[in-house]
Tab-separated table of C-alpha atoms in Angstrom:
chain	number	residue	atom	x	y	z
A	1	UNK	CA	27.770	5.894	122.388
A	2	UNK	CA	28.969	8.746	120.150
A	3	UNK	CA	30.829	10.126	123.457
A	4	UNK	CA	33.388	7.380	123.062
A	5	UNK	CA	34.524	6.061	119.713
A	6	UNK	CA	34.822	2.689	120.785
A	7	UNK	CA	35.882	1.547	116.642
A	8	UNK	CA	39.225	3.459	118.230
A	9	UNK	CA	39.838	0.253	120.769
A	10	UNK	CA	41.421	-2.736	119.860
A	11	UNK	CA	41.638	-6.269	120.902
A	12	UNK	CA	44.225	-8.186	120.706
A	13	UNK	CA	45.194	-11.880	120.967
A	14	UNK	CA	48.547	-12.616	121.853
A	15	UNK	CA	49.460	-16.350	120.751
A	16	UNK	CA	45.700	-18.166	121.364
A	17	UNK	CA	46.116	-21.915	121.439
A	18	UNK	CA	42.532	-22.816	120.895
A	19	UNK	CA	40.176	-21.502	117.960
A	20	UNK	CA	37.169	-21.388	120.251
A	21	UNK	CA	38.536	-18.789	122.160
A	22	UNK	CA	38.860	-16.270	118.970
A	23	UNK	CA	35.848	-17.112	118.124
A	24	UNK	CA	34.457	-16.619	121.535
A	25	UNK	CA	36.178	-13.328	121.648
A	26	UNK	CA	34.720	-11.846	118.739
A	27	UNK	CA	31.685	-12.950	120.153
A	28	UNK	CA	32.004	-10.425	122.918
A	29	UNK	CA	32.969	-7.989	121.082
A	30	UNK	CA	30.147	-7.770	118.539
A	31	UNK	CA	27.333	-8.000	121.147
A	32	UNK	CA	29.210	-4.802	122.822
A	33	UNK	CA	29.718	-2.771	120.167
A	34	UNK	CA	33.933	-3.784	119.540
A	35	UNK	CA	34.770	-4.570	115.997
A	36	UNK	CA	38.538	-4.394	115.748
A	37	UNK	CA	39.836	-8.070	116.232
A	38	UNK	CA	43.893	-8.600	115.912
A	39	UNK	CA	45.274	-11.710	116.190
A	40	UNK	CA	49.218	-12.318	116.949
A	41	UNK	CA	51.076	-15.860	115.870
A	42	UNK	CA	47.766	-18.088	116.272
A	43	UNK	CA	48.097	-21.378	116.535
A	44	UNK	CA	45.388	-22.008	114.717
A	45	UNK	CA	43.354	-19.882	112.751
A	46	UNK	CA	40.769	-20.006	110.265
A	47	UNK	CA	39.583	-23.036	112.139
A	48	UNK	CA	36.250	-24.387	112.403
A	49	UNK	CA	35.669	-24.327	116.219
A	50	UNK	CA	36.409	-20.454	116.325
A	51	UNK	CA	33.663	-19.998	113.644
A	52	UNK	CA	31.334	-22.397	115.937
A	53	UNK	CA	31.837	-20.168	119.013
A	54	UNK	CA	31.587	-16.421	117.279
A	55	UNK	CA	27.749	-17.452	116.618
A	56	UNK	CA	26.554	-14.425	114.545
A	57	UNK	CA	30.141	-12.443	114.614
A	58	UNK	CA	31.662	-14.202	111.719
A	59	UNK	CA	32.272	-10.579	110.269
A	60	UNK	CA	34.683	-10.037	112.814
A	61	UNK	CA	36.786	-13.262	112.265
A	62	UNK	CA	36.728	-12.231	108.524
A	63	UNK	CA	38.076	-8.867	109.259
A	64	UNK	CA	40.313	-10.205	112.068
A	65	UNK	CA	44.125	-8.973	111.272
A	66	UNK	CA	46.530	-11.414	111.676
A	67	UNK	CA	49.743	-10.223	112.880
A	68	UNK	CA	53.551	-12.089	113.058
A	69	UNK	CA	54.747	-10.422	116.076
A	70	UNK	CA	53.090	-7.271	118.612
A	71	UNK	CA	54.715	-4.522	116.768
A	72	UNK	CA	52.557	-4.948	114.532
A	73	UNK	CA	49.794	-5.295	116.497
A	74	UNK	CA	50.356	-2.307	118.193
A	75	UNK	CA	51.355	-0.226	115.491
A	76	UNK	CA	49.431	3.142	115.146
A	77	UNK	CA	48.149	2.825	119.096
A	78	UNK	CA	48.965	5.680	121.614
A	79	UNK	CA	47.685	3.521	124.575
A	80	UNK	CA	48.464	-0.117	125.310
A	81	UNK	CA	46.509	-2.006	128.175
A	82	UNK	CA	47.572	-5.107	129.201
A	83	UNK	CA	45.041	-7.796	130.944
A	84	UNK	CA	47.136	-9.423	133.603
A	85	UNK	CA	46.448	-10.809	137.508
A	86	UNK	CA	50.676	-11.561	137.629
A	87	UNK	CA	52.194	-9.450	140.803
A	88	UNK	CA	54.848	-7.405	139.759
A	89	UNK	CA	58.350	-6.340	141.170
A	90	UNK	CA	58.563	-2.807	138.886
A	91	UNK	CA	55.325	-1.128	139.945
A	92	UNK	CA	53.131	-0.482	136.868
A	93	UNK	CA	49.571	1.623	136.987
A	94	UNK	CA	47.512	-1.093	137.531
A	95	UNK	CA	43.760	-0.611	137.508
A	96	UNK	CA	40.808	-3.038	138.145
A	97	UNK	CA	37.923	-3.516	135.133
A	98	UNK	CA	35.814	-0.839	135.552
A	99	UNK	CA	38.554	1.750	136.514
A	100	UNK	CA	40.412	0.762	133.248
A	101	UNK	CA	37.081	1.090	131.050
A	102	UNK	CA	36.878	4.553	132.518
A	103	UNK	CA	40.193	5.779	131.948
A	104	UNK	CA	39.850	3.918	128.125
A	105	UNK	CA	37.117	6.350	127.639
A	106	UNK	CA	39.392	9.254	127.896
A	107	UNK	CA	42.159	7.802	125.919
A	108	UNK	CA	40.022	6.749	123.396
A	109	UNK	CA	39.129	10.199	122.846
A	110	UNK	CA	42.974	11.065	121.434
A	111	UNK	CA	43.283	8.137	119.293
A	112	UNK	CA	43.730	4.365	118.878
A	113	UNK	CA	43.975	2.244	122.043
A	114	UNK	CA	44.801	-1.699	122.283
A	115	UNK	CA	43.771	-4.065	125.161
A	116	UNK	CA	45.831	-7.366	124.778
A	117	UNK	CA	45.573	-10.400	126.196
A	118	UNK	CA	47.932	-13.072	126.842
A	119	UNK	CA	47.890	-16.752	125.918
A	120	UNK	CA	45.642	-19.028	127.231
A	121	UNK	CA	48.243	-20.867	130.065
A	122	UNK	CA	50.870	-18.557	130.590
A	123	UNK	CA	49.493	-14.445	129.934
A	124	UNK	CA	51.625	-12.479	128.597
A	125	UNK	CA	55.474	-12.407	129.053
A	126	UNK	CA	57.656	-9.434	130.620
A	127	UNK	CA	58.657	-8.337	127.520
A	128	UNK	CA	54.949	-7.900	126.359
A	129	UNK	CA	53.877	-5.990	129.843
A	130	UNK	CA	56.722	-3.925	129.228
A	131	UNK	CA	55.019	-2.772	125.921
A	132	UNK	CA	51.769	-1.488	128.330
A	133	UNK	CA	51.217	1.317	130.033
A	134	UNK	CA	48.641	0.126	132.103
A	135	UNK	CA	47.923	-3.398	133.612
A	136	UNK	CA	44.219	-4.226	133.670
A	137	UNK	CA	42.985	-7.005	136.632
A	138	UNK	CA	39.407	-8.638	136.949
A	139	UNK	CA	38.347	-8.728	140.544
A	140	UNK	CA	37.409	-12.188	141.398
A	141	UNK	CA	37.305	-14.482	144.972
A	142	UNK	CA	39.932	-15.167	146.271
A	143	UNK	CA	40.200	-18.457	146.342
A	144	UNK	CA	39.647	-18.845	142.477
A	145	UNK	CA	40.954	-16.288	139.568
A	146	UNK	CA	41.408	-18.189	136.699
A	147	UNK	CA	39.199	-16.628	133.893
A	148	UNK	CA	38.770	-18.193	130.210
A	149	UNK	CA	40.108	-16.056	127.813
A	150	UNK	CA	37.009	-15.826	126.023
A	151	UNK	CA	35.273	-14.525	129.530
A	152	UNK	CA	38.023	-12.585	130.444
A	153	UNK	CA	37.149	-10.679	127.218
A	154	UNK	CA	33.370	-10.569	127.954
A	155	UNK	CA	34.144	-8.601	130.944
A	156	UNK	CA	36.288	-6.087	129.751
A	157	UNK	CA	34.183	-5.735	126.875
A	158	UNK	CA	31.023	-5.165	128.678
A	159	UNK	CA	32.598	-2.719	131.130
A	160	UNK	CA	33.541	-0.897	128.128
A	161	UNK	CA	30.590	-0.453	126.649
A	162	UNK	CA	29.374	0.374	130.105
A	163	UNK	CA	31.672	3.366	130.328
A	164	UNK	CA	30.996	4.603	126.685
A	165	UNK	CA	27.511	5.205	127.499
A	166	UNK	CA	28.884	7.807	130.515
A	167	UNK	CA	29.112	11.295	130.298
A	168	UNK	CA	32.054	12.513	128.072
A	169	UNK	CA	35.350	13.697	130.236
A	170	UNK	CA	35.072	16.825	132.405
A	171	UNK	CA	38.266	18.182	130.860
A	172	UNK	CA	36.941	19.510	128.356
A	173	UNK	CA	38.985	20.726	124.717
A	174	UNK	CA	40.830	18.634	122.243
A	175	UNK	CA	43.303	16.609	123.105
A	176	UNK	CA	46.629	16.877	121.629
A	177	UNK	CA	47.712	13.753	119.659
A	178	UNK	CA	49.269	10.761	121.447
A	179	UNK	CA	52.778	8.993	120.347
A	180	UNK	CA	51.775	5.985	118.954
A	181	UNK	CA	53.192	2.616	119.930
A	182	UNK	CA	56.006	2.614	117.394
A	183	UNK	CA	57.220	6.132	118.485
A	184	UNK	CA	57.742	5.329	122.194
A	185	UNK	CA	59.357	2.360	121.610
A	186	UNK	CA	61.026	4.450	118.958
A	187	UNK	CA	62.200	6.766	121.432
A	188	UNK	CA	62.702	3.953	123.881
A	189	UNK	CA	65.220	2.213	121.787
A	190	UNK	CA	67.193	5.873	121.343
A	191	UNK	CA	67.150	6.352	125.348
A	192	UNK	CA	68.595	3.067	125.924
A	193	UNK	CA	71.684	3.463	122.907
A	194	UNK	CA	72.464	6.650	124.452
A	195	UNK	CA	72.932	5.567	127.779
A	196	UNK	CA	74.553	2.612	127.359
A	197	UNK	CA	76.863	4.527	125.286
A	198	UNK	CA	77.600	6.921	128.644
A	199	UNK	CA	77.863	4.126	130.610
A	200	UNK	CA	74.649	4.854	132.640
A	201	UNK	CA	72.997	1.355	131.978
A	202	UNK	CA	75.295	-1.495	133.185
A	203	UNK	CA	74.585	-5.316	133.480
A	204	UNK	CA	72.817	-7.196	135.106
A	205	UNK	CA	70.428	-4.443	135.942
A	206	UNK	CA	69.917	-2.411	132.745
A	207	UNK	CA	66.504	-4.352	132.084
A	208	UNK	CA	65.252	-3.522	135.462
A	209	UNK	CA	66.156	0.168	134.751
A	210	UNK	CA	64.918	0.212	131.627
A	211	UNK	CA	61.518	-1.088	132.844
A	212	UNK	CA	61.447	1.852	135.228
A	213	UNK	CA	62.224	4.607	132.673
A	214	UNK	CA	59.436	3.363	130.323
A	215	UNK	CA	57.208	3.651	133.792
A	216	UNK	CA	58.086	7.363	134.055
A	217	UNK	CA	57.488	8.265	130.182
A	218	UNK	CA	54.386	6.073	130.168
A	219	UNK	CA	52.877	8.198	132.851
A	220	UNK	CA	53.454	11.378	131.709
A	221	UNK	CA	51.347	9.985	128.958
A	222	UNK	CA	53.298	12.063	125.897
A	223	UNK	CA	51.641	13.488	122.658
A	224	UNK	CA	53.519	12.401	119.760
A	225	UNK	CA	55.132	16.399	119.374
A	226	UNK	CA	56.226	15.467	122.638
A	227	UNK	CA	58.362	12.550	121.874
A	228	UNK	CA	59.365	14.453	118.779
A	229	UNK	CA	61.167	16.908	121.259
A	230	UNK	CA	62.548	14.214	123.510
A	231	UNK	CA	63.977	12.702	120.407
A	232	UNK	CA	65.363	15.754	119.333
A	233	UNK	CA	67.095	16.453	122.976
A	234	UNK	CA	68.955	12.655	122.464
A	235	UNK	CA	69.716	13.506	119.117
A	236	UNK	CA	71.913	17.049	120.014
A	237	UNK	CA	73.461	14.906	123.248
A	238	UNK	CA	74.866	12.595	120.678
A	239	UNK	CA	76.003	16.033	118.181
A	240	UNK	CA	77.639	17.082	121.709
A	241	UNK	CA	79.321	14.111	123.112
A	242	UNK	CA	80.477	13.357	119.621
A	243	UNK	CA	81.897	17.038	119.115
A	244	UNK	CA	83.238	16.481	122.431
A	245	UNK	CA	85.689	13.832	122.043
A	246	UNK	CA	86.958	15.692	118.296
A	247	UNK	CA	87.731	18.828	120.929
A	248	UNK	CA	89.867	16.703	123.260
A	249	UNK	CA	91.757	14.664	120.303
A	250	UNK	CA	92.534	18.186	119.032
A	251	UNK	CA	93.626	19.272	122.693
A	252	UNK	CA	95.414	16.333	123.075
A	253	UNK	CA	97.427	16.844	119.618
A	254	UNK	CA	98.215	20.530	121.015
């Protein structure tokens, strides 16, 4: 497996409702070869029944980070992956098991990736798929989809592994360093202060447009230098707009 670093992926729990479930999780981890468990706002956790289902991956639920919101979770990641089977209206890259294990082998390569779930009953809100840059669905029949969470991590898990144990990617080099989480959103946050300050984003559809910009950047896929530059770019529009309006007051006092 030393093609893949797979201690670079991480798994992560948003809001479980029942302690079985971690525990199943880190189950499926340990048997494929996973051992970074996070776990976001439990509702329950150390419990008994989670240590009852890990059966031989306690390890996992001692090292298991506990996080109070996904920033944290996230922070330090350059990829996000998001399991979901919810149809969306914003198109996002959206890739079924075993494609997603196969493009998590390259990313792994360049750094830390996350795959998140969402809670048990509802998945994971807008706001959270927002945060991914790839949504990850588990083929099923049709006329049944509904996968435990604990089995829902089995199979991405195992198709992981799977794709570890493949050759290494054809292209070849080192990769550059990713942005992490915290830098995109980061830059993100910059983007949208800028142009709501021009007067570009506008109610009520500023969260639908900012939904598609994050689309664009999060293909391009940027290395953190990257972002560095497209911060830097926002950063001298503001120096110009700003020394803009000084050179019209002074006009205007002429």
């Amino acid at each position: 497996m030393a093609d893949t670093p797979l201690e670079n992926l991480r798994i992560v729990l948003v809001e479980p409702s029942h302690p079985g479930n971690i525990g199943a999780a880190a189950r499926a981890m340990k048997v494929m070869g996973l051992q970074q468990l996070v776990l976001v706002k439990p509702l329950r956790f150390p419990a008994p029944e989670a240590l009852a289902m890990a059966s031989g991956a306690e390890d996992l639920l001692n090292r298991a980070e506990v996080c109070a919101d996904l920033d944290g979770a996230l922070r330090g990641c350059h990829r996000v992956y998001g399991a979901s089977a919810r149809n969306r209206h914003v198109s996002w890259p959206n890739l079924g098991a075993r494609e997603a294990a196969a493009s998590l082998r390259t990313d792994l390569q360049a750094g830390p990736c996350a795959l998140i779930f969402g809670r048990e009953r509802t998945g994971l809100s807008n706001a959270e798929l927002d945060r991914c840059q790839v949504l990850v669905t588990i083929p099923t029949a049709g006329c049944y989809s509904s996968l435990n969470l604990g089995q829902a991590v089995q199979v991405l898990a195992y198709e992981v592994f799977m794709a570890a144990g493949a050759e290494s990617s054809p292209t070849g080099g080192i990769l550059a360093p990713m942005a992490a989480a915290e830098e995109m959103e980061g830059f993100y946050r910059h983007l949208q202060g800028i142009l709501q300050t021009c007067g570009f984003l506008q109610a009520p559809r500023e969260t639908q447009m900012m939904r598609r910009l994050r689309r664009l950047f999060d293909r391009a896929t940027p290395s953190a230098n990257e972002v560095h530059i497209l911060r830097g770019i926002l950063t001298e529009l503001e120096r110009w707009a700003g020394k803009g309006k000084v050179d019209r007051k002074n006009q205007d006092s002429l």
